Amino acid sequence: RKATMLRSQAANETNAELERLFLKDLEPLRADVKKRAEFELYLEARMFDDMQKPTQENPKGMSTGMSRFDVKAMLAKHANSTEFQQMAQKVYDFQNAQLDYAISKGLISQEAADAMRAKWPNYVPTKRFFELAAEELPSKGAGGAGASLHAHNPIMKLHGSEREVLSPLTSIIENTANLRLQTLKNDIGRDLARMWDAHGQGTGLKLSEIDAP
């Protein structure tokens, strides 16, 4: 019963946050497909500009799905677009709120989150088609239940690639849902552990792993 309540609560929280972002903060994009596509290219360009910068670990910068010339051209095109800049900040605020949520739930440390924010101030998901296909493969973890990597670790390590990037806004929806799902699993796991500590030992109660439906 509590698992059902937690699942419903997680779904309600996710829906409320996504509705606020997409129906209010990004309202100008709702009825304009071309503007949404252009805005997503702008978000990618800001992210790729950070990724392409040389670092001590990678003097040439990371490979991305957009050339340096195209990145600079896209940024120059919207350099004076107050609308795009304000909407982009709303996206970054939303992403930071999700990071704060992950910290509060023990999914990532404050130190790691601070490092991520410092390194990727313009972060948006850069999920690619081959990564989506990989998630459909069986997991190599315990039980091999076929859960995706994102289900276990919603905060992913960033790496470069020239593969085509999926819609960043669509990926934000998926990542937000995955974050709530992981939190739900953790909450249920902690409850089961507490039940075992309080009542399970010495009573013959057994906890068995079963395949997900």
mmCIF file of C-alpha atoms in Angstrom:
data_model
loop_
_atom_site.group_PDB
_atom_site.id
_atom_site.type_symbol
_atom_site.label_atom_id
_atom_site.label_comp_id
_atom_site.label_asym_id
_atom_site.label_seq_id
_atom_site.Cartn_x
_atom_site.Cartn_y
_atom_site.Cartn_z
ATOM 1 C CA ARG A 1 0.000 0.000 0.000
ATOM 2 C CA LYS A 2 2.776 2.430 0.890
ATOM 3 C CA ALA A 3 4.585 1.637 -2.372
ATOM 4 C CA THR A 4 1.438 2.597 -4.282
ATOM 5 C CA MET A 5 1.166 5.834 -2.307
ATOM 6 C CA LEU A 6 4.813 6.674 -2.942
ATOM 7 C CA ARG A 7 4.437 5.926 -6.648
ATOM 8 C CA SER A 8 1.396 8.212 -6.864
ATOM 9 C CA GLN A 9 3.185 10.962 -4.952
ATOM 10 C CA ALA A 10 6.234 10.727 -7.218
ATOM 11 C CA ALA A 11 4.037 10.914 -10.320
ATOM 12 C CA ASN A 12 2.172 13.956 -8.993
ATOM 13 C CA GLU A 13 5.400 15.757 -8.110
ATOM 14 C CA THR A 14 6.891 15.030 -11.518
ATOM 15 C CA ASN A 15 3.782 16.168 -13.383
ATOM 16 C CA ALA A 16 3.532 19.393 -11.386
ATOM 17 C CA GLU A 17 7.155 20.349 -12.006
ATOM 18 C CA LEU A 18 7.047 19.518 -15.716
ATOM 19 C CA GLU A 19 3.765 21.378 -16.189
ATOM 20 C CA ARG A 20 5.280 24.478 -14.582
ATOM 21 C CA LEU A 21 8.286 24.309 -16.917
ATOM 22 C CA PHE A 22 6.549 23.470 -20.179
ATOM 23 C CA LEU A 23 3.141 25.148 -19.739
ATOM 24 C CA LYS A 24 4.331 28.316 -18.014
ATOM 25 C CA ASP A 25 8.052 28.996 -18.322
ATOM 26 C CA LEU A 26 8.315 27.739 -21.921
ATOM 27 C CA GLU A 27 4.789 28.691 -22.971
ATOM 28 C CA PRO A 28 5.927 30.569 -26.146
ATOM 29 C CA LEU A 29 7.159 27.245 -27.586
ATOM 30 C CA ARG A 30 3.899 25.320 -27.185
ATOM 31 C CA ALA A 31 2.231 26.314 -30.461
ATOM 32 C CA ASP A 32 5.357 27.026 -32.483
ATOM 33 C CA VAL A 33 7.198 23.898 -33.574
ATOM 34 C CA LYS A 34 9.848 25.839 -35.484
ATOM 35 C CA LYS A 35 10.607 28.084 -32.516
ATOM 36 C CA ARG A 36 10.919 25.056 -30.228
ATOM 37 C CA ALA A 37 13.348 23.395 -32.647
ATOM 38 C CA GLU A 38 15.387 26.604 -32.886
ATOM 39 C CA PHE A 39 15.392 27.000 -29.106
ATOM 40 C CA GLU A 40 16.620 23.438 -28.627
ATOM 41 C CA LEU A 41 19.447 24.100 -31.093
ATOM 42 C CA TYR A 42 20.290 27.186 -29.046
ATOM 43 C CA LEU A 43 20.373 25.137 -25.839
ATOM 44 C CA GLU A 44 22.604 22.551 -27.523
ATOM 45 C CA ALA A 45 24.930 25.275 -28.820
ATOM 46 C CA ARG A 46 25.395 26.706 -25.329
ATOM 47 C CA MET A 47 26.098 23.247 -23.942
ATOM 48 C CA PHE A 48 28.412 22.287 -26.808
ATOM 49 C CA ASP A 49 30.312 25.549 -26.431
ATOM 50 C CA ASP A 50 31.223 24.476 -22.898
ATOM 51 C CA MET A 51 32.068 20.935 -24.025
ATOM 52 C CA GLN A 52 34.328 22.088 -26.860
ATOM 53 C CA LYS A 53 36.515 24.272 -24.660
ATOM 54 C CA PRO A 54 40.045 22.854 -24.184
ATOM 55 C CA THR A 55 40.853 21.475 -20.747
ATOM 56 C CA GLN A 56 43.938 20.007 -19.133
ATOM 57 C CA GLU A 57 42.412 16.533 -19.479
ATOM 58 C CA ASN A 58 41.269 17.130 -23.056
ATOM 59 C CA PRO A 59 43.317 19.859 -24.820
ATOM 60 C CA LYS A 60 41.188 19.569 -27.974
ATOM 61 C CA GLY A 61 37.871 19.718 -26.174
ATOM 62 C CA MET A 62 35.086 17.157 -26.464
ATOM 63 C CA SER A 63 33.541 16.032 -29.727
ATOM 64 C CA THR A 64 29.912 17.087 -30.129
ATOM 65 C CA GLY A 65 27.122 16.832 -32.664
ATOM 66 C CA MET A 66 27.752 20.404 -33.862
ATOM 67 C CA SER A 67 30.877 21.953 -35.351
ATOM 68 C CA ARG A 68 32.607 24.820 -33.568
ATOM 69 C CA PHE A 69 31.646 27.095 -36.462
ATOM 70 C CA ASP A 70 27.965 26.161 -36.182
ATOM 71 C CA VAL A 71 28.046 26.550 -32.392
ATOM 72 C CA LYS A 72 29.453 30.073 -32.628
ATOM 73 C CA ALA A 73 27.022 30.947 -35.438
ATOM 74 C CA MET A 74 24.007 29.796 -33.405
ATOM 75 C CA LEU A 75 25.162 31.713 -30.328
ATOM 76 C CA ALA A 76 25.765 34.853 -32.398
ATOM 77 C CA LYS A 77 22.344 34.515 -34.052
ATOM 78 C CA HIS A 78 20.563 34.699 -30.693
ATOM 79 C CA ALA A 79 23.039 36.884 -28.811
ATOM 80 C CA ASN A 80 20.411 39.626 -28.496
ATOM 81 C CA SER A 81 17.392 37.350 -28.020
ATOM 82 C CA THR A 82 16.122 38.208 -24.548
ATOM 83 C CA GLU A 83 13.303 35.674 -24.956
ATOM 84 C CA PHE A 84 15.633 32.745 -25.663
ATOM 85 C CA GLN A 85 18.044 33.764 -22.929
ATOM 86 C CA GLN A 86 15.271 34.030 -20.342
ATOM 87 C CA MET A 87 13.731 30.697 -21.339
ATOM 88 C CA ALA A 88 17.171 29.073 -21.253
ATOM 89 C CA GLN A 89 17.639 30.328 -17.691
ATOM 90 C CA LYS A 90 14.292 28.759 -16.754
ATOM 91 C CA VAL A 91 15.570 25.441 -18.098
ATOM 92 C CA TYR A 92 18.811 25.773 -16.125
ATOM 93 C CA ASP A 93 16.862 26.670 -12.969
ATOM 94 C CA PHE A 94 14.732 23.560 -13.453
ATOM 95 C CA GLN A 95 17.820 21.396 -13.939
ATOM 96 C CA ASN A 96 19.422 22.848 -10.815
ATOM 97 C CA ALA A 97 16.261 22.124 -8.840
ATOM 98 C CA GLN A 98 16.442 18.488 -9.942
ATOM 99 C CA LEU A 99 20.073 18.379 -8.831
ATOM 100 C CA ASP A 100 19.088 19.782 -5.435
ATOM 101 C CA TYR A 101 16.404 17.098 -5.193
ATOM 102 C CA ALA A 102 18.968 14.394 -5.983
ATOM 103 C CA ILE A 103 21.228 15.767 -3.243
ATOM 104 C CA SER A 104 18.389 15.771 -0.707
ATOM 105 C CA LYS A 105 17.643 12.123 -1.512
ATOM 106 C CA GLY A 106 21.244 11.006 -1.235
ATOM 107 C CA LEU A 107 21.640 10.173 -4.933
ATOM 108 C CA ILE A 108 24.568 12.564 -5.370
ATOM 109 C CA SER A 109 26.829 14.412 -2.966
ATOM 110 C CA GLN A 110 26.839 18.182 -2.537
ATOM 111 C CA GLU A 111 30.489 18.212 -3.580
ATOM 112 C CA ALA A 112 29.771 16.347 -6.818
ATOM 113 C CA ALA A 113 26.803 18.598 -7.594
ATOM 114 C CA ASP A 114 28.858 21.754 -7.020
ATOM 115 C CA ALA A 115 31.580 20.425 -9.309
ATOM 116 C CA MET A 116 29.027 19.631 -12.010
ATOM 117 C CA ARG A 117 27.458 23.093 -11.795
ATOM 118 C CA ALA A 118 30.865 24.763 -12.006
ATOM 119 C CA LYS A 119 31.972 22.717 -15.008
ATOM 120 C CA TRP A 120 28.666 22.696 -16.920
ATOM 121 C CA PRO A 121 26.793 25.971 -16.202
ATOM 122 C CA ASN A 122 24.715 25.541 -19.380
ATOM 123 C CA TYR A 123 23.894 21.879 -18.888
ATOM 124 C CA VAL A 124 21.098 20.210 -20.831
ATOM 125 C CA PRO A 125 20.871 16.464 -21.558
ATOM 126 C CA THR A 126 22.854 15.446 -24.635
ATOM 127 C CA LYS A 127 21.432 11.964 -24.973
ATOM 128 C CA ARG A 128 22.090 10.311 -28.310
ATOM 129 C CA PHE A 129 20.271 7.702 -30.374
ATOM 130 C CA PHE A 130 22.815 4.935 -29.745
ATOM 131 C CA GLU A 131 22.506 5.510 -25.974
ATOM 132 C CA LEU A 132 18.733 5.090 -26.198
ATOM 133 C CA ALA A 133 19.178 1.773 -27.993
ATOM 134 C CA ALA A 134 21.721 0.604 -25.419
ATOM 135 C CA GLU A 135 19.172 1.110 -22.638
ATOM 136 C CA GLU A 136 17.006 -1.607 -24.164
ATOM 137 C CA LEU A 137 19.715 -4.224 -23.616
ATOM 138 C CA PRO A 138 19.665 -6.419 -20.494
ATOM 139 C CA SER A 139 21.538 -5.047 -17.517
ATOM 140 C CA LYS A 140 24.724 -6.816 -16.425
ATOM 141 C CA GLY A 141 23.905 -6.047 -12.806
ATOM 142 C CA ALA A 142 22.601 -8.466 -10.212
ATOM 143 C CA GLY A 143 19.616 -10.390 -11.459
ATOM 144 C CA GLY A 144 19.961 -9.115 -15.036
ATOM 145 C CA ALA A 145 16.410 -7.801 -14.936
ATOM 146 C CA GLY A 146 16.956 -5.585 -17.946
ATOM 147 C CA ALA A 147 16.785 -2.255 -16.124
ATOM 148 C CA SER A 148 18.490 0.601 -17.938
ATOM 149 C CA LEU A 149 21.602 2.319 -16.673
ATOM 150 C CA HIS A 150 19.596 5.493 -16.113
ATOM 151 C CA ALA A 151 17.268 3.676 -13.747
ATOM 152 C CA HIS A 152 20.228 2.991 -11.465
ATOM 153 C CA ASN A 153 22.122 6.238 -11.912
ATOM 154 C CA PRO A 154 20.087 9.262 -13.013
ATOM 155 C CA ILE A 155 23.117 11.555 -12.769
ATOM 156 C CA MET A 156 25.236 10.480 -15.723
ATOM 157 C CA LYS A 157 28.891 11.199 -16.471
ATOM 158 C CA LEU A 158 29.189 13.484 -19.480
ATOM 159 C CA HIS A 159 31.234 12.400 -22.465
ATOM 160 C CA GLY A 160 31.682 13.634 -26.012
ATOM 161 C CA SER A 161 30.285 12.184 -29.213
ATOM 162 C CA GLU A 162 29.430 13.275 -32.725
ATOM 163 C CA ARG A 163 26.227 11.207 -32.804
ATOM 164 C CA GLU A 164 22.926 12.990 -33.336
ATOM 165 C CA VAL A 165 21.441 14.371 -30.116
ATOM 166 C CA LEU A 166 17.850 13.680 -29.091
ATOM 167 C CA SER A 167 15.548 16.558 -28.182
ATOM 168 C CA PRO A 168 16.995 18.090 -24.982
ATOM 169 C CA LEU A 169 13.526 19.040 -23.719
ATOM 170 C CA THR A 170 12.228 15.511 -24.289
ATOM 171 C CA SER A 171 15.294 14.141 -22.481
ATOM 172 C CA ILE A 172 14.582 16.473 -19.548
ATOM 173 C CA ILE A 173 11.125 14.912 -19.196
ATOM 174 C CA GLU A 174 12.621 11.404 -19.222
ATOM 175 C CA ASN A 175 15.418 12.281 -16.796
ATOM 176 C CA THR A 176 12.994 13.887 -14.357
ATOM 177 C CA ALA A 177 10.796 10.783 -14.372
ATOM 178 C CA ASN A 178 13.857 8.538 -13.942
ATOM 179 C CA LEU A 179 15.049 10.601 -10.983
ATOM 180 C CA ARG A 180 11.705 10.200 -9.230
ATOM 181 C CA LEU A 181 11.669 6.486 -10.050
ATOM 182 C CA GLN A 182 15.107 5.972 -8.519
ATOM 183 C CA THR A 183 14.057 7.902 -5.427
ATOM 184 C CA LEU A 184 10.952 5.731 -5.110
ATOM 185 C CA LYS A 185 13.037 2.547 -5.339
ATOM 186 C CA ASN A 186 15.420 3.850 -2.694
ATOM 187 C CA ASP A 187 12.561 4.814 -0.335
ATOM 188 C CA ILE A 188 10.974 1.369 -0.673
ATOM 189 C CA GLY A 189 14.343 -0.323 -0.149
ATOM 190 C CA ARG A 190 14.986 1.645 3.039
ATOM 191 C CA ASP A 191 11.510 0.783 4.339
ATOM 192 C CA LEU A 192 12.108 -2.902 3.699
ATOM 193 C CA ALA A 193 15.470 -2.724 5.454
ATOM 194 C CA ARG A 194 13.869 -1.058 8.477
ATOM 195 C CA MET A 195 11.118 -3.705 8.548
ATOM 196 C CA TRP A 196 13.748 -6.443 8.444
ATOM 197 C CA ASP A 197 15.761 -4.864 11.241
ATOM 198 C CA ALA A 198 12.653 -4.414 13.377
ATOM 199 C CA HIS A 199 10.721 -7.609 12.691
ATOM 200 C CA GLY A 200 12.443 -9.899 10.253
ATOM 201 C CA GLN A 201 15.424 -11.336 12.064
ATOM 202 C CA GLY A 202 14.613 -14.498 13.985
ATOM 203 C CA THR A 203 11.006 -14.672 12.752
ATOM 204 C CA GLY A 204 11.511 -16.753 9.640
ATOM 205 C CA LEU A 205 10.564 -13.804 7.371
ATOM 206 C CA LYS A 206 12.350 -13.997 4.044
ATOM 207 C CA LEU A 207 12.891 -11.292 1.440
ATOM 208 C CA SER A 208 13.253 -12.652 -2.079
ATOM 209 C CA GLU A 209 14.219 -10.855 -5.294
ATOM 210 C CA ILE A 210 11.689 -11.231 -8.105
ATOM 211 C CA ASP A 211 11.718 -10.111 -11.705
ATOM 212 C CA ALA A 212 9.961 -6.844 -12.469
ATOM 213 C CA PRO A 213 6.615 -7.288 -14.263
#
